[in-house]
PDB file of C-alpha atoms in Angstrom:
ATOM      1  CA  UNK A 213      38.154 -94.191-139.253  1.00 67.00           C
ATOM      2  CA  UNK A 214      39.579 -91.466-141.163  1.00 69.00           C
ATOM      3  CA  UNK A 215      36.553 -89.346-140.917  1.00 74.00           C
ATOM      4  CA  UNK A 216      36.530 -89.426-136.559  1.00 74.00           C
ATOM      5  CA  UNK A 217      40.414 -88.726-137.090  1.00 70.00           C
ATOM      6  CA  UNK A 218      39.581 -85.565-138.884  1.00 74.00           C
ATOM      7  CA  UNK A 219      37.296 -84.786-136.786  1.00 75.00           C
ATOM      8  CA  UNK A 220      40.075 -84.687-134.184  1.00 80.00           C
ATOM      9  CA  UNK A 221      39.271 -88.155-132.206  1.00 79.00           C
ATOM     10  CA  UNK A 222      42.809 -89.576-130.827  1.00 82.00           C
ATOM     11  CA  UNK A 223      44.235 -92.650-131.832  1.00 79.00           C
ATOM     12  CA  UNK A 224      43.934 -94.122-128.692  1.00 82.00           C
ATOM     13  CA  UNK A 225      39.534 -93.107-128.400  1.00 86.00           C
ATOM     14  CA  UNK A 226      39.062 -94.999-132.248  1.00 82.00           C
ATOM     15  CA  UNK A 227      41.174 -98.388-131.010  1.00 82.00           C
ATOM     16  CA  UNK A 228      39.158 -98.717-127.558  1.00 87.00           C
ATOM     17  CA  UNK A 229      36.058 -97.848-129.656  1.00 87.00           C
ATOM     18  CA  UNK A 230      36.900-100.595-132.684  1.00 85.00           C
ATOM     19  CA  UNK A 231      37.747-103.059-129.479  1.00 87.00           C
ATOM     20  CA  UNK A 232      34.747-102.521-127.265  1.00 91.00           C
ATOM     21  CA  UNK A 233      32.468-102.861-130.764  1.00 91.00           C
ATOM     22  CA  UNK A 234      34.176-106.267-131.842  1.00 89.00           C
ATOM     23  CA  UNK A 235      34.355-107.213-127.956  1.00 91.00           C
ATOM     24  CA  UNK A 236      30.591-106.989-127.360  1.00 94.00           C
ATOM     25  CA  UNK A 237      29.839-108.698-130.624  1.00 93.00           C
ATOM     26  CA  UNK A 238      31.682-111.289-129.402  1.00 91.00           C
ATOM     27  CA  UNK A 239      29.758-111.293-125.803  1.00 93.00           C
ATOM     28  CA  UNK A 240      26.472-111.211-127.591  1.00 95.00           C
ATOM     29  CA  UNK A 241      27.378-114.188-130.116  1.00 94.00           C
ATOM     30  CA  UNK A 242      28.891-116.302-126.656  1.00 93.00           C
ATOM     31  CA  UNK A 243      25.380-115.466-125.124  1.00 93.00           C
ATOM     32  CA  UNK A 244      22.883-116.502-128.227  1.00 95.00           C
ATOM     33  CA  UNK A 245      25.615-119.326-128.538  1.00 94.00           C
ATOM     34  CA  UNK A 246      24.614-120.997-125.103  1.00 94.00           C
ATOM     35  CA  UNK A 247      21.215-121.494-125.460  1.00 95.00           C
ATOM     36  CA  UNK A 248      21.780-123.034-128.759  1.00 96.00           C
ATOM     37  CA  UNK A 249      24.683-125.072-127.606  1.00 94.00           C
ATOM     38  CA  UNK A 250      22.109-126.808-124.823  1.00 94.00           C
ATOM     39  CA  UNK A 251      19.428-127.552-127.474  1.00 95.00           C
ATOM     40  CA  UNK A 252      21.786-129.149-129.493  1.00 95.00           C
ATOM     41  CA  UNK A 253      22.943-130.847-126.702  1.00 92.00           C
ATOM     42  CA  UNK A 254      19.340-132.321-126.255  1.00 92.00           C
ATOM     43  CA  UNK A 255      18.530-133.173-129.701  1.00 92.00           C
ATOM     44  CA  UNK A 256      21.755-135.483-129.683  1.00 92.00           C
ATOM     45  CA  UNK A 257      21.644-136.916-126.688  1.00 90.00           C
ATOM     46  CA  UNK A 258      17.324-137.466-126.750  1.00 89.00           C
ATOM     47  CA  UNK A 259      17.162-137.850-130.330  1.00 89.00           C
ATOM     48  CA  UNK A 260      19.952-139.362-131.806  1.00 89.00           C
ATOM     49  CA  UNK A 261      20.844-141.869-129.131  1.00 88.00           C
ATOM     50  CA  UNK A 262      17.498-143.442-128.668  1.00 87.00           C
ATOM     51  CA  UNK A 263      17.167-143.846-132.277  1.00 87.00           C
ATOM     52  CA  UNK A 264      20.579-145.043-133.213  1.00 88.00           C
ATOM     53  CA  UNK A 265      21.524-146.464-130.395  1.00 88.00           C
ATOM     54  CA  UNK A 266      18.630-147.499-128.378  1.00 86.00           C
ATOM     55  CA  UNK A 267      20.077-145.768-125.289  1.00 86.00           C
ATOM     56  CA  UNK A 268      20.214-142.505-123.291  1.00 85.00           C
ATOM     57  CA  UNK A 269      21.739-140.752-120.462  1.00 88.00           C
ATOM     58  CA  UNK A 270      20.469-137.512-118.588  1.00 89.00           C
ATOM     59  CA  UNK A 271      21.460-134.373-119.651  1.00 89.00           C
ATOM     60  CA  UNK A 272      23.895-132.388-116.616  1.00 91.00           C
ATOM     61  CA  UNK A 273      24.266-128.589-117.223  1.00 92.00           C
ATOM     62  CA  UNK A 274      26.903-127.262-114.953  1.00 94.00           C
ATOM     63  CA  UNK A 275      26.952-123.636-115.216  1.00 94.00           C
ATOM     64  CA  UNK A 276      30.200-123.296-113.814  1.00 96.00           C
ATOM     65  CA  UNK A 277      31.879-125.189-116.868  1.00 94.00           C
ATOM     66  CA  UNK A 278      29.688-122.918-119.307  1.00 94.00           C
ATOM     67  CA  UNK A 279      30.641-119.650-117.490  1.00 94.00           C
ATOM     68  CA  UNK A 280      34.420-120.950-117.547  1.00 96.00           C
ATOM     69  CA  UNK A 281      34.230-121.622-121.300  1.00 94.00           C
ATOM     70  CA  UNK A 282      32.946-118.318-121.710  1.00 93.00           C
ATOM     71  CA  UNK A 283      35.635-116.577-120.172  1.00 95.00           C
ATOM     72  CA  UNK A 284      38.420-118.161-121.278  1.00 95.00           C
ATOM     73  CA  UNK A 285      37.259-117.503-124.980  1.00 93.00           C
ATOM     74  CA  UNK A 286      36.293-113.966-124.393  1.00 92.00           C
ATOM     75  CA  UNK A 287      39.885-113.869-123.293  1.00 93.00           C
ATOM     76  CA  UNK A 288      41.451-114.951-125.866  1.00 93.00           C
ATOM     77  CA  UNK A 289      39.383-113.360-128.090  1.00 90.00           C
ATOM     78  CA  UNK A 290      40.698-110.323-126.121  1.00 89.00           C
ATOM     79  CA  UNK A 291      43.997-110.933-127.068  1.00 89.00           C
ATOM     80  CA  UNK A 292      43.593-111.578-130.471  1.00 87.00           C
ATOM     81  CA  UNK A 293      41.962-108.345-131.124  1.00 85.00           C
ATOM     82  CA  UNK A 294      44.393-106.701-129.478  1.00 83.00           C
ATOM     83  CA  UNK A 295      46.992-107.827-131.483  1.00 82.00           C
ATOM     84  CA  UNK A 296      45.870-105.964-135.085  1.00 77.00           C
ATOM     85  CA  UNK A 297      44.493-103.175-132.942  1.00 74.00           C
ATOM     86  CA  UNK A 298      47.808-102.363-131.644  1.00 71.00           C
ATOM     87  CA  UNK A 299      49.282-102.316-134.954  1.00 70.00           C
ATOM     88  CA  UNK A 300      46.459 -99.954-136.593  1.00 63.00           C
ATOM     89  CA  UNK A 301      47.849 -96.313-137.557  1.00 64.00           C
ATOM     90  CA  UNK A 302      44.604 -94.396-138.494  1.00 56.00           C
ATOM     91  CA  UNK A 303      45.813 -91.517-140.895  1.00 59.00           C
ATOM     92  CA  UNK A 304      44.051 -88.222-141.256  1.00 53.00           C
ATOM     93  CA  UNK A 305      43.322 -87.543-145.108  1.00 53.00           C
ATOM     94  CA  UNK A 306      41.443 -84.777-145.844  1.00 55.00           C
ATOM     95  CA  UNK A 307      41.145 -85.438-149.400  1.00 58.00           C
ATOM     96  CA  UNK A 308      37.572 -86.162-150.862  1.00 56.00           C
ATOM     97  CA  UNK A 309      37.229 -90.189-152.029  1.00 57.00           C
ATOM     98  CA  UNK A 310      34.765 -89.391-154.591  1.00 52.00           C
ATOM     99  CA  UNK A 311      35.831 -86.628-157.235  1.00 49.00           C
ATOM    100  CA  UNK A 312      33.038 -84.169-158.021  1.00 46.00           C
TER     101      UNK A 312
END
């Protein structure tokens, strides 16, 4: 962070940047997490219900409670990276790290 400071990026350019970084991470995990999340969903209900229980039900995917889900924890996700984000003072030091 120091180094895009120096190099005269504002404070305001290296917080949107950190936030749109940890903000697509977060998109990308939801996504891989869905796919995963049904599968599991499968194995339990296919699996481990016939075996221990003798029994099984069908498997409903409503998209519209998976999309909702989604959003509301990218949102709050949202928040909480706002809130160290706003508090992060990136200094300029031009001093070297590593003496020579």
């Amino acid at each position: 962070m120091n180094t895009l400071r120096a190099l005269g990026v504002s404070r305001l350019q290296v917080k949107s940047a950190l936030f749109t970084q940890y903000f697509l991470l977060c998109l990308v995990t939801a996504i891989l997490a869905i796919p995963f999340g049904i599968f599991l969903a499968y194995v339990f209900i296919v699996m481990v219900n016939r075996y221990a229980f003798n029994w099984v039900y069908p498997i409903v995917i409503q998209t519209d409670v998976i999309m909702s889900s989604v959003v509301l924890s990218l949102a709050i996700v949202s928040l909480v990276l706002l809130l160290p984000l706003g508090k992060l003072e990136p200094k300029v030091d031009l001093r070297q790290e590593v003496q020579l």
